[in-house]
Coordinates of C-alpha atoms and ligand atoms in Angstrom, one line a residue:
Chain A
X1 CA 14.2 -20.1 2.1
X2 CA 17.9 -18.9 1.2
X3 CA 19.4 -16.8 4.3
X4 CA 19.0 -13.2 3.9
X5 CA 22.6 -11.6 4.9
X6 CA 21.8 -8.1 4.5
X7 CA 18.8 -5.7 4.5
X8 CA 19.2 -2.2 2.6
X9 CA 16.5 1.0 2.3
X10 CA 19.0 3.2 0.9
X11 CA 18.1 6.9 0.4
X12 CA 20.1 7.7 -3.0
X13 CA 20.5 6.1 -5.9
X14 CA 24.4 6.1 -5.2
X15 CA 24.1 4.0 -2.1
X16 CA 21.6 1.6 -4.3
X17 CA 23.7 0.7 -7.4
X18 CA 27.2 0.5 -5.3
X19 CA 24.9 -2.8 -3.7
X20 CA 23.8 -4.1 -6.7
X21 CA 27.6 -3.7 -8.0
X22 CA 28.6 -6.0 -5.4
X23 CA 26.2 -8.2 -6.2
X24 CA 23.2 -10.8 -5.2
X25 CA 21.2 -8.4 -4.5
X26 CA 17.3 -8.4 -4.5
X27 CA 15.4 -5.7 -5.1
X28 CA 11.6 -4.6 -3.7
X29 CA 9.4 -2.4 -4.3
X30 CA 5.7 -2.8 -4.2
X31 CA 6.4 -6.2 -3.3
X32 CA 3.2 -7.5 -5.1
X33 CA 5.1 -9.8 -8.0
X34 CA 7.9 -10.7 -5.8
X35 CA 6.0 -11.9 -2.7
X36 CA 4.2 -14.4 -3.9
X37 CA 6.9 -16.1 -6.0
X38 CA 9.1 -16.4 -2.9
X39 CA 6.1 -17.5 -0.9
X40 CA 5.6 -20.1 -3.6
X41 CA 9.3 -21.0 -3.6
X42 CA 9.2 -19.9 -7.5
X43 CA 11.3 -17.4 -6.8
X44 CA 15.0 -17.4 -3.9
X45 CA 15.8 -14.4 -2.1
X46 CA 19.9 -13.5 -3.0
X47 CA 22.0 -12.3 -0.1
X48 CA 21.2 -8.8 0.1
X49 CA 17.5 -7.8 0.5
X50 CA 17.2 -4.2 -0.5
X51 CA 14.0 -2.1 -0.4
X52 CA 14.0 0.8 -3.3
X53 CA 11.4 3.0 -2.2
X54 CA 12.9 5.3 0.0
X55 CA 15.5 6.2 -3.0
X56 CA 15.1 10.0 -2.9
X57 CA 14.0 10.5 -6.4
X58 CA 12.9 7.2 -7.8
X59 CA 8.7 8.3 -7.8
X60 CA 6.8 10.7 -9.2
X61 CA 5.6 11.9 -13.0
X62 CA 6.8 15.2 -14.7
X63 CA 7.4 16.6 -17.4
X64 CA 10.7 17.0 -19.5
X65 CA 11.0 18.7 -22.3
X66 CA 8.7 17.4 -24.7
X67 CA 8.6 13.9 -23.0
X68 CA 7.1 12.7 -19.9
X69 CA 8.8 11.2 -17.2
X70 CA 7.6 8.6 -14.7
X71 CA 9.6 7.5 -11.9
X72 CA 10.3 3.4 -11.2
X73 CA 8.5 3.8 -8.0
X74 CA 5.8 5.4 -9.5
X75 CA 2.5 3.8 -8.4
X76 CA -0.3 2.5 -10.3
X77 CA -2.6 4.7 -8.0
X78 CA -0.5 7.8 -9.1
X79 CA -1.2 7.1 -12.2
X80 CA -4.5 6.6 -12.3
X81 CA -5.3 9.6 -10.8
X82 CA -2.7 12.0 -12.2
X83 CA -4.0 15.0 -14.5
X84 CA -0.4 15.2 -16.5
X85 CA -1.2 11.7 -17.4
X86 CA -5.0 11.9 -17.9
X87 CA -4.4 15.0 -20.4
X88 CA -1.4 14.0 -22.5
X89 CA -1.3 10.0 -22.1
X90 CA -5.4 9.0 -21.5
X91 CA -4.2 5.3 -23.0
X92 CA -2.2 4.7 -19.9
X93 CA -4.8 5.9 -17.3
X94 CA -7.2 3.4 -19.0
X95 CA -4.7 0.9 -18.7
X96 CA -4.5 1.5 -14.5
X97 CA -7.5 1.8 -14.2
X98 CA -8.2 -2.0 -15.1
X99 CA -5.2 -3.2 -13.1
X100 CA -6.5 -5.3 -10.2
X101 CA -7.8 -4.3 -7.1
X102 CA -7.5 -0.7 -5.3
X103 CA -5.1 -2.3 -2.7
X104 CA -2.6 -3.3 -5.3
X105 CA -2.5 -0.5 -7.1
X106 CA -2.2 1.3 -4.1
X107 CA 1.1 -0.8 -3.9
X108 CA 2.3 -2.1 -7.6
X109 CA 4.9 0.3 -9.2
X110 CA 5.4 0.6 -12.8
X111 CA 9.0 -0.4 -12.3
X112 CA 7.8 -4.0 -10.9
X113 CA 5.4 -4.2 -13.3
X114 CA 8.1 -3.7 -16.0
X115 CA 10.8 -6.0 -14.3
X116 CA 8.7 -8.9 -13.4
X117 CA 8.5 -9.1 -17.2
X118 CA 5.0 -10.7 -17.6
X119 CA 3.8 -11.2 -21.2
X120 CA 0.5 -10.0 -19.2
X121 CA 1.9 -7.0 -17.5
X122 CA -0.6 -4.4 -17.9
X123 CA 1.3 -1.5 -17.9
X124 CA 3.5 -2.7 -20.4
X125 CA 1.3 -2.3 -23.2
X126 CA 0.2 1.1 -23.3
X127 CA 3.7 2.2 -22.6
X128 CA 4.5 0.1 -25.6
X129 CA 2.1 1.9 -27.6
X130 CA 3.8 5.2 -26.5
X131 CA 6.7 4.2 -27.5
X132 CA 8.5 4.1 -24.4
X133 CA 12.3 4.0 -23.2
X134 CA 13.4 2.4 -19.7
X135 CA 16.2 4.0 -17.8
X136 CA 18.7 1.8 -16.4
X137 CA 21.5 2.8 -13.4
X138 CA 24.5 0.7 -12.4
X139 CA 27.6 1.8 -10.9
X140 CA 30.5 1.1 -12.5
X141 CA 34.5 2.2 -12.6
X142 CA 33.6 4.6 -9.4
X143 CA 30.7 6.5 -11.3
X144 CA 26.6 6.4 -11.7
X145 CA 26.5 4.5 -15.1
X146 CA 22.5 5.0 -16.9
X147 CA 21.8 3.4 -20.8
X148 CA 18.6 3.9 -22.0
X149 CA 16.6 0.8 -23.7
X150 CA 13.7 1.4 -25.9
X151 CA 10.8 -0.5 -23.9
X152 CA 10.4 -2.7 -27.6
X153 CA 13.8 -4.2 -27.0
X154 CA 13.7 -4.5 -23.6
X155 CA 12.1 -8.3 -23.0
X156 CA 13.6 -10.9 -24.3
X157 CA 11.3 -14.1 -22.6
X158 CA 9.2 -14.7 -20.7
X159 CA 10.0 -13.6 -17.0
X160 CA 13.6 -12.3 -19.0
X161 CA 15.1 -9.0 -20.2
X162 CA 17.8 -7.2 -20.9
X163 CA 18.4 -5.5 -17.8
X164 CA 21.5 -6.5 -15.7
X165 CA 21.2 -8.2 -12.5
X166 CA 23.6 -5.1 -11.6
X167 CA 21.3 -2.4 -12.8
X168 CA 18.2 -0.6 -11.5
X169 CA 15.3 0.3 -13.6
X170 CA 15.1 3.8 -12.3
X171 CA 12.6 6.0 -15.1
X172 CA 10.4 5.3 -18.0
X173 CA 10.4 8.0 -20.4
X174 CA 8.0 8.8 -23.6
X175 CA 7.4 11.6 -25.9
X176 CA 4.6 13.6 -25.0
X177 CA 1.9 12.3 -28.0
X178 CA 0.7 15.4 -30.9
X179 CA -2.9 16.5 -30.3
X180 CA -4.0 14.2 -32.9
X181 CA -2.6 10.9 -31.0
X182 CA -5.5 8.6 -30.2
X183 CA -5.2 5.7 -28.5
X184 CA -6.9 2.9 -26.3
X185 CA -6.2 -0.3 -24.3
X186 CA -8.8 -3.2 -23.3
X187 CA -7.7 -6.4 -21.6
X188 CA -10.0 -9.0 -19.8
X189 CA -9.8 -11.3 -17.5
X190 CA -13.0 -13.4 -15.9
X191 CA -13.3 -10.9 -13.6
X192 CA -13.0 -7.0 -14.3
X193 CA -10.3 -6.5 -11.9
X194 CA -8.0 -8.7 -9.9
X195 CA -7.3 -10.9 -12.5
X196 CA -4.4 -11.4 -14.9
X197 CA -5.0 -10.3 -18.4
X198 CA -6.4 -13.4 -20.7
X199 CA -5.9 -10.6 -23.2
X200 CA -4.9 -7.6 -23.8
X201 CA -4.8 -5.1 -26.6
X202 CA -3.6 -1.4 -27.4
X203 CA -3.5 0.4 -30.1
X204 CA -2.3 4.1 -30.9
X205 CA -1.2 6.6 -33.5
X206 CA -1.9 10.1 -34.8
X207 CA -5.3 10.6 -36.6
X208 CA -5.6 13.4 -39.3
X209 CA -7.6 13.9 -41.9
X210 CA -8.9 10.7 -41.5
X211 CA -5.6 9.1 -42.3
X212 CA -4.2 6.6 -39.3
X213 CA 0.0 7.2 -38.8
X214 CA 2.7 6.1 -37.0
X215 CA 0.6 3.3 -35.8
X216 CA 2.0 1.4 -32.6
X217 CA -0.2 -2.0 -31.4
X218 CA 0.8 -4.0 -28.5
X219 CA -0.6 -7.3 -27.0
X220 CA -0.3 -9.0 -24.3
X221 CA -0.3 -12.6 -23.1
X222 CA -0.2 -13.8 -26.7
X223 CA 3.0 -14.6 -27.2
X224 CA 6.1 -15.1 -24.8
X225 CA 6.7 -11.7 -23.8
X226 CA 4.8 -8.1 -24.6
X227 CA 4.0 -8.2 -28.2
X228 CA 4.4 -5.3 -30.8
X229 CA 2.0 -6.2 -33.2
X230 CA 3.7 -5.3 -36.6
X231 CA 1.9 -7.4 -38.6
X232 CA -1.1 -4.7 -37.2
X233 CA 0.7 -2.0 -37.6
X234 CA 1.4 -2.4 -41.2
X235 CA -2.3 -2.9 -41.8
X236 CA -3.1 0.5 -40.7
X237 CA -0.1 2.4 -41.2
X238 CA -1.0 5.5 -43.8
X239 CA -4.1 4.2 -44.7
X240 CA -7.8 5.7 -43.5
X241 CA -9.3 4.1 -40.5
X242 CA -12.2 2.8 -41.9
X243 CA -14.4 -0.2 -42.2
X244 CA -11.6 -1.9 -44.9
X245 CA -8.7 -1.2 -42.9
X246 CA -10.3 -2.1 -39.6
X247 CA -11.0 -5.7 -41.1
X248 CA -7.4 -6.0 -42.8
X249 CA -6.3 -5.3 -39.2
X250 CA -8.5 -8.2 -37.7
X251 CA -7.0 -10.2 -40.2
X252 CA -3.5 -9.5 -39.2
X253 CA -4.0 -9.9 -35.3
X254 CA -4.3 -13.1 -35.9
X255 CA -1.4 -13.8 -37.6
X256 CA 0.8 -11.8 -35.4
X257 CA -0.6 -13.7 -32.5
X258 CA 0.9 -17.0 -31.2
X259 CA -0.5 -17.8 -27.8
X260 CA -0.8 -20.7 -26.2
X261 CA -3.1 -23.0 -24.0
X262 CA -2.3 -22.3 -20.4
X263 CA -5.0 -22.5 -17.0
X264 CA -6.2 -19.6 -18.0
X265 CA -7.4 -20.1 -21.3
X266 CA -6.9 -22.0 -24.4
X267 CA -4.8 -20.8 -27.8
X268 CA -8.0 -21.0 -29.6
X269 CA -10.1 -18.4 -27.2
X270 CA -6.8 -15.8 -26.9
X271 CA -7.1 -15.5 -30.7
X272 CA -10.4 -15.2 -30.8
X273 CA -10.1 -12.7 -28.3
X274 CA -7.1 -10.5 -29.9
X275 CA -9.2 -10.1 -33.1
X276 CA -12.4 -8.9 -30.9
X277 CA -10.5 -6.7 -29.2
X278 CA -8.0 -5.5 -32.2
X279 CA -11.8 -4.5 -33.8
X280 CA -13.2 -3.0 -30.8
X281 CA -10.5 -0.9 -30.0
X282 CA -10.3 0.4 -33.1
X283 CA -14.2 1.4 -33.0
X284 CA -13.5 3.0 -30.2
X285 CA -10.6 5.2 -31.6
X286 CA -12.9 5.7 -34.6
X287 CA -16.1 6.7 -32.6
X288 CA -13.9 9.3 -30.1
Chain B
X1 CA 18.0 -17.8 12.3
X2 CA 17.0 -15.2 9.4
X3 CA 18.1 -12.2 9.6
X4 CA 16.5 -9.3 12.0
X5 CA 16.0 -5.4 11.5
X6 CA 14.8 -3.0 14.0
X7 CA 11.9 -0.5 12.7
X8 CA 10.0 2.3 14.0
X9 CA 6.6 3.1 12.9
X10 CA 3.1 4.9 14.4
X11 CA 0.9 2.0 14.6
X12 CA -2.6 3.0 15.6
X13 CA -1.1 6.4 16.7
X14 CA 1.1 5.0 18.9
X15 CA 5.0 4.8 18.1
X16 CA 6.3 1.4 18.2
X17 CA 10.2 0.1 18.1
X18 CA 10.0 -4.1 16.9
X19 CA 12.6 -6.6 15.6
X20 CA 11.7 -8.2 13.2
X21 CA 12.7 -11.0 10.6
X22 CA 13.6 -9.0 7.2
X23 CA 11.4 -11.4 5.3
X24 CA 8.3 -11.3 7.4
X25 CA 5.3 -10.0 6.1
X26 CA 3.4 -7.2 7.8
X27 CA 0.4 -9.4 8.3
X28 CA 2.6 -11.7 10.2
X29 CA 4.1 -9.1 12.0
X30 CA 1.1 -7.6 13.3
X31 CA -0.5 -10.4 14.3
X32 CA 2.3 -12.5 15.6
X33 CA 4.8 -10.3 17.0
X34 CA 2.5 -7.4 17.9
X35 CA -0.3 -9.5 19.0
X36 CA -3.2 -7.2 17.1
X37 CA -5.5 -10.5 15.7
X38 CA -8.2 -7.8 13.9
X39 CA -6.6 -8.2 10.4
X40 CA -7.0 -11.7 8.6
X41 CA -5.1 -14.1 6.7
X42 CA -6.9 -15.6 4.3
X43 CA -5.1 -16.2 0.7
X44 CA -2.1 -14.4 1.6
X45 CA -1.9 -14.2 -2.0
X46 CA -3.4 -10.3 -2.3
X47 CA -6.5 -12.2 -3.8
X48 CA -9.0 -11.0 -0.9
X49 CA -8.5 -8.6 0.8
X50 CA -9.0 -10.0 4.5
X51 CA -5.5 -8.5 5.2
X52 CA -6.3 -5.0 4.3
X53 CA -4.4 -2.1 6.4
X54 CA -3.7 1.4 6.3
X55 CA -0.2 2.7 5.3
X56 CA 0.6 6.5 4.9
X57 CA -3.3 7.2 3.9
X58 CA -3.6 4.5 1.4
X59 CA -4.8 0.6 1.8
X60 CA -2.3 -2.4 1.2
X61 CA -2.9 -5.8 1.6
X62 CA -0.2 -6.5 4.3
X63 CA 0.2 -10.1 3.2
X64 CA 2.2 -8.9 0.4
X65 CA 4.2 -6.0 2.6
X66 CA 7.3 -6.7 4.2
X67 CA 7.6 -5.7 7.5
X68 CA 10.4 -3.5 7.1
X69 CA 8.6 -1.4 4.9
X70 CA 6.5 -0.2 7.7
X71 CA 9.4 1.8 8.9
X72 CA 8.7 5.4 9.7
X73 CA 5.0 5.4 8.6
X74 CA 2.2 5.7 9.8
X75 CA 0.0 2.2 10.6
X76 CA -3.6 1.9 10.5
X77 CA -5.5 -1.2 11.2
X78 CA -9.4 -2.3 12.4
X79 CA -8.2 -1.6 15.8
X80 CA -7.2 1.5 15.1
X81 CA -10.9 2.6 14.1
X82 CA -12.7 2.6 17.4
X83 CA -12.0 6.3 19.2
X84 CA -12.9 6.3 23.1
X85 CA -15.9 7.6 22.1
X86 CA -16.9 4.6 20.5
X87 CA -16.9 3.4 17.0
X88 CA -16.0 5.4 13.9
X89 CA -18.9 6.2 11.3
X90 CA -18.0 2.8 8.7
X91 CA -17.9 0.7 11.6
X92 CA -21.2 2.2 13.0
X93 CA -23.0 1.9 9.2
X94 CA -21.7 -1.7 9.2
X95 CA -23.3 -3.2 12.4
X96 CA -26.5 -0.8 11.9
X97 CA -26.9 -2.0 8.3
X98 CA -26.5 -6.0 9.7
X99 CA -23.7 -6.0 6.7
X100 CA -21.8 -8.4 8.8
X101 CA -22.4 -12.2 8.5
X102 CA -19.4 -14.6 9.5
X103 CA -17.2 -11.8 10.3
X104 CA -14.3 -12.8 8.3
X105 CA -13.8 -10.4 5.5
X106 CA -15.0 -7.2 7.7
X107 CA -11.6 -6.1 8.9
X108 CA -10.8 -6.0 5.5
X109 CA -13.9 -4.5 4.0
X110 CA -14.3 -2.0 6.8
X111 CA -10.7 -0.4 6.6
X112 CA -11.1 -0.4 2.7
X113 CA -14.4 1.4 3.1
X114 CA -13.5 3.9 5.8
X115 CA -10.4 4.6 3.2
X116 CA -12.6 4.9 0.1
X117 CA -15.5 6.9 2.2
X118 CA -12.5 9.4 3.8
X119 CA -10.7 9.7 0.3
X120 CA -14.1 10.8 -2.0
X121 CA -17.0 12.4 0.3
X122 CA -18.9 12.1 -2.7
X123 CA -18.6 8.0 -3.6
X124 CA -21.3 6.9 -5.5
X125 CA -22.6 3.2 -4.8
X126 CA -20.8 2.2 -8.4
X127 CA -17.4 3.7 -7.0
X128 CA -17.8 1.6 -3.5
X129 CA -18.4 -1.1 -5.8
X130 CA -15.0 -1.0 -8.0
X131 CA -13.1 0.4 -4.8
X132 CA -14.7 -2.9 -3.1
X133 CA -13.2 -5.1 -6.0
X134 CA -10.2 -6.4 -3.7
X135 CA -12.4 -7.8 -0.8
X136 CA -13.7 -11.0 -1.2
X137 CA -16.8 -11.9 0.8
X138 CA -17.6 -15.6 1.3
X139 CA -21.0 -14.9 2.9
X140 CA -21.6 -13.1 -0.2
X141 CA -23.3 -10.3 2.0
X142 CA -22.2 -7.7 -0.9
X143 CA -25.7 -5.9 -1.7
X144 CA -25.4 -4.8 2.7
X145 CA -21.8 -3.8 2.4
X146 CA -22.9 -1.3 -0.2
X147 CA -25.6 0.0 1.4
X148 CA -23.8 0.3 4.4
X149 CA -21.0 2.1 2.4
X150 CA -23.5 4.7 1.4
X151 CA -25.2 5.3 5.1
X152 CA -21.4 5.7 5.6
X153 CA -20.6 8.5 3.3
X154 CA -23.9 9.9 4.5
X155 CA -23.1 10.1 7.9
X156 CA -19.6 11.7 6.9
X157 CA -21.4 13.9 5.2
X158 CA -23.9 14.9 8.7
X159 CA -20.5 14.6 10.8
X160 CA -18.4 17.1 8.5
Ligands
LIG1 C1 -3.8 -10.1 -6.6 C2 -2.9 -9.6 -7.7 C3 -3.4 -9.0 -8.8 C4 -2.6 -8.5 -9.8 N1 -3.2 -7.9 -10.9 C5 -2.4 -7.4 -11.9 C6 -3.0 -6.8 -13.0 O1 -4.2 -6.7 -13.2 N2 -2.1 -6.4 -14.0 C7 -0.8 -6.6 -13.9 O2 -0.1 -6.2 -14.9 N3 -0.2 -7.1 -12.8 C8 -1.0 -7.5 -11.8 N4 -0.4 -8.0 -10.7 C9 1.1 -8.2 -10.6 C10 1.8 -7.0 -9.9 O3 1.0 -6.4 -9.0 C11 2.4 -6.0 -10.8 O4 3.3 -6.6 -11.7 C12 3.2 -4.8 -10.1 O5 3.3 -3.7 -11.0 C13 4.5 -5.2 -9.6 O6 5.1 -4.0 -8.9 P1 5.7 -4.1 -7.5 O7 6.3 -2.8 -7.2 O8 4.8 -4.7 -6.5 O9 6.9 -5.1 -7.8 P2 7.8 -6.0 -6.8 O10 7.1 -7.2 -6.4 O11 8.4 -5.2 -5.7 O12 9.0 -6.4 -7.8 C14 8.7 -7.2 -9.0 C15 10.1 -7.7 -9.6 O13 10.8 -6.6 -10.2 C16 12.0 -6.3 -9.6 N5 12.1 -4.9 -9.5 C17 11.1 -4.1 -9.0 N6 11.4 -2.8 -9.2 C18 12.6 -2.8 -9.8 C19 13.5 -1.7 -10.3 N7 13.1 -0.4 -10.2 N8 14.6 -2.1 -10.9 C20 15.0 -3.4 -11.0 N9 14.2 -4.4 -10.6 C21 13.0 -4.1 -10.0 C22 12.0 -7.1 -8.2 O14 13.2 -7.5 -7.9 C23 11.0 -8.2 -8.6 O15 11.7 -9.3 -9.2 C24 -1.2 -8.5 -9.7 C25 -0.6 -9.1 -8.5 C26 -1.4 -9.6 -7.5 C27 -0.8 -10.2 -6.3
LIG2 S1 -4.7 -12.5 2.9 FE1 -3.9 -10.7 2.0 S2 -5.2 -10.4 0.3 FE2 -5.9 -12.3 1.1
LIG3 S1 -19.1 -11.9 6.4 FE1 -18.4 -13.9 6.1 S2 -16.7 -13.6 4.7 FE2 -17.7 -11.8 4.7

């Protein structure tokens, strides 16, 4: 293990950035992701160690205007159980309520979940679907620097993204869905919970008239990082959801996914997978 | 030598000052520095839940916890059950529904089922079962734990 030269718990956001400005600094917050991979030597420790949960600020879910707001620190648990979330944003409730066991959601924040970057982060994929933005804070020139990155853009690997070693994820923001949004998320795993997603799919959009719109569809662990499905999306986009449309879709899940043969389950079986799951998600919008 | 941090948290109700290595887990902290054996190691990969604590109301697995997160809150662990007047009502449902077989997991399973029975007075058997999901059992005594779970949230219930 790499010495440790420095432990932080700052309180503001301020005293956070400035550290990561000087750099090597590693952040925790949950501590779920990044545990194991230094236990596992997968991952080093830099210089400074810095814990991010007692940044005044950085937790809780509210609402901003016409969007929603979550903070990094945000927990799975919180999630789960919020009524904000479970009212306007059912999709990513579902979505927590599948993530492992009650002791790491208890932990896991959605900023960790985001960072770590995992084509099979769970989280990621309904906020995809909502179209989410990350914000990012860094401090530079003597002053609180913040971009915002839509969520699409944001990975660029696997285990890679756009975000600056400098820079904290500090928010993930979406517009609150219309009334007629619909949406749903499935994943498996060989167990129900505590298990990385084999699979995962979510699909949303607004449903009037019978007519499917602004269609987002996200999957992951079939491809190197979060996937947008566009090749899905295009299927549905303006037409009715109905039987013909629901098989075009099928059809174009598995061309828009490329997965691969790992441990946890062969190319072949992910595919087969995405299209069962592209179909019954779709049922289930259909049925609701 | 790593790098060492003083904290300050209520373990069991009482306050404690410790130094401690920043990178040291709270499992390892609680068992090795503080001497309190009750919670497990098992996978130390938050796979099982043998390692299960309290913090601030809610269960972790303290394998995956860094010590210094413990600072200024509030500790729970097995030990922390028993009350001079003798054991709390999970740990009473356990040994009376013989829902303990090697031993191993119970730390665990009992501070995860004292949480789940203190956070819903109302959990069903299904909901013990989901809230359950992180604690492995190798005796594979599950169909006790859940019936032990429910005499649990009965005697709650009687106690309220
Ligand atoms: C047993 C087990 C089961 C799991 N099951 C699931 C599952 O079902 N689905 C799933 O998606 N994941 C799962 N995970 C993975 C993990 O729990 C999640 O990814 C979790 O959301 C990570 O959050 P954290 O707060 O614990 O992150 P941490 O471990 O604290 O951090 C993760 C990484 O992100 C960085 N980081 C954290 N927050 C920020 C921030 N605000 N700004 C910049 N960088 C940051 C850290 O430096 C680190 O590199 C599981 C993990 C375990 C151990
Ligand atoms: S030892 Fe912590 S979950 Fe297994
Ligand atoms: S009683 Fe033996 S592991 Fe559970």
């Amino acid at each position: 293990m790499q010495e440790i030269k420095s432990y932080l718990a700052p309180r503001s956001l301020d005293e956070a950035v400035k550290a990561m400005a000087a750099g090597d600094v590693t952040v925790f917050c949950g501590g779920t992701d990044l545990t194991p991979q230094t236990d596992s030597g997968a991952k080093r420790y830099g210089a400074t160690l810095m814990n991010i949960r007692r940044i005044e600020g950085l937790s809780g879910i509210a609402e901003a205007g016409d969007s929603i707001r979550i903070g990094a620190a945000t927990t799975v648990t919180e999630v789960r159980r919020d009524p904000l979330i479970a009212r306007a944003a059912p999709i990513l409730a579902e979505a927590a309520e599948h993530f492992a066991s009650d002791q790491i959601r208890n932990a896991a924040s959605l900023g960790g979940n985001i960072c770590n970057a995992s084509p099979a982060g769970d989280m990621i994929n309904p906020l995809l679907v909502l179209d989410a933005a990350v914000e990012l804070a860094s401090w530079a020139d003597g002053a609180l620097r913040t971009r915002s990155v839509p969520l699409e853009n944001f990975f660029t690997g696997p285990r890679r993204h756009v975000k600056r070693p400098d820079e904290l994820l500090t928010a993930i923001v979406f517009r609150k869905p219309a009334t007629d949004f619909v949406g749903w998320f499935r994943k498996s795993g060989p167990r129900p919970a505590l298990e990385i997603s084999t699979v995962s799919v979510g699909i949303g959009g607004n449903l009037s008239d019978g007519v499917f719109r602004n269609v987002r569809v996200a999957m992951g662990s079939v491809a190197p990082t979060p996937l947008r499905a566009h090749g899905v999306e295009a299927a549905l986009e303006g037409r009715p959801l109905d039987a013909d449309s629901i098989r075009a879709a099928v059809a174009a899940a598995d061309a828009d996914a490329t997965p691969i043969d790992d441990v946890r389950a062969s190319a072949w079986y992910r595919k087969h997978l995405v299209k069962v799951f592209t179909e019954e998600v779709l049922n289930h919008v259909l049925g609701n | 030598m790593s790098l060492e941090t003083e904290i300050n948290f209520t373990l069991n109700g009482r306050p404690v000052t410790v130094r401690v290595p920043v990178a040291m887990k709270t499992l390892t902290m609680l068992r090795e520095v503080l001497g309190l054996t009750g919670t497990k190691y098992a996978c130390g990969e938050g796979e099982c839940g043998a390692c299960t604590v309290k913090v601030d109301g809610r269960t972790l697995n303290s394998c995956l916890m860094h010590a210094v997160d413990c600072d200024g809150r509030e500790l729970v662990t097995i030990e922390g059950l028993k009350s001079p007047a003798g054991m709390n009502p999970t740990q009473k449902a356990f040994v009376d529904h013989g829902a303990v077989q090697c031993g191993f997991c119970m730390p665990g399973m009992i501070i995860q089922a004292d949480y789940l029975t203190d956070d819903d007075p109302q959990l069903t058997r299904e909901q013990a079962q989901r809230g359950l999901e992180g604690n492995l059992c190798r005796c594979t005594g599950y169909t006790k734990v859940l019936d032990a779970v429910e005499a649990a949230v009965e005697a709650k219930r009687c106690g309220r």
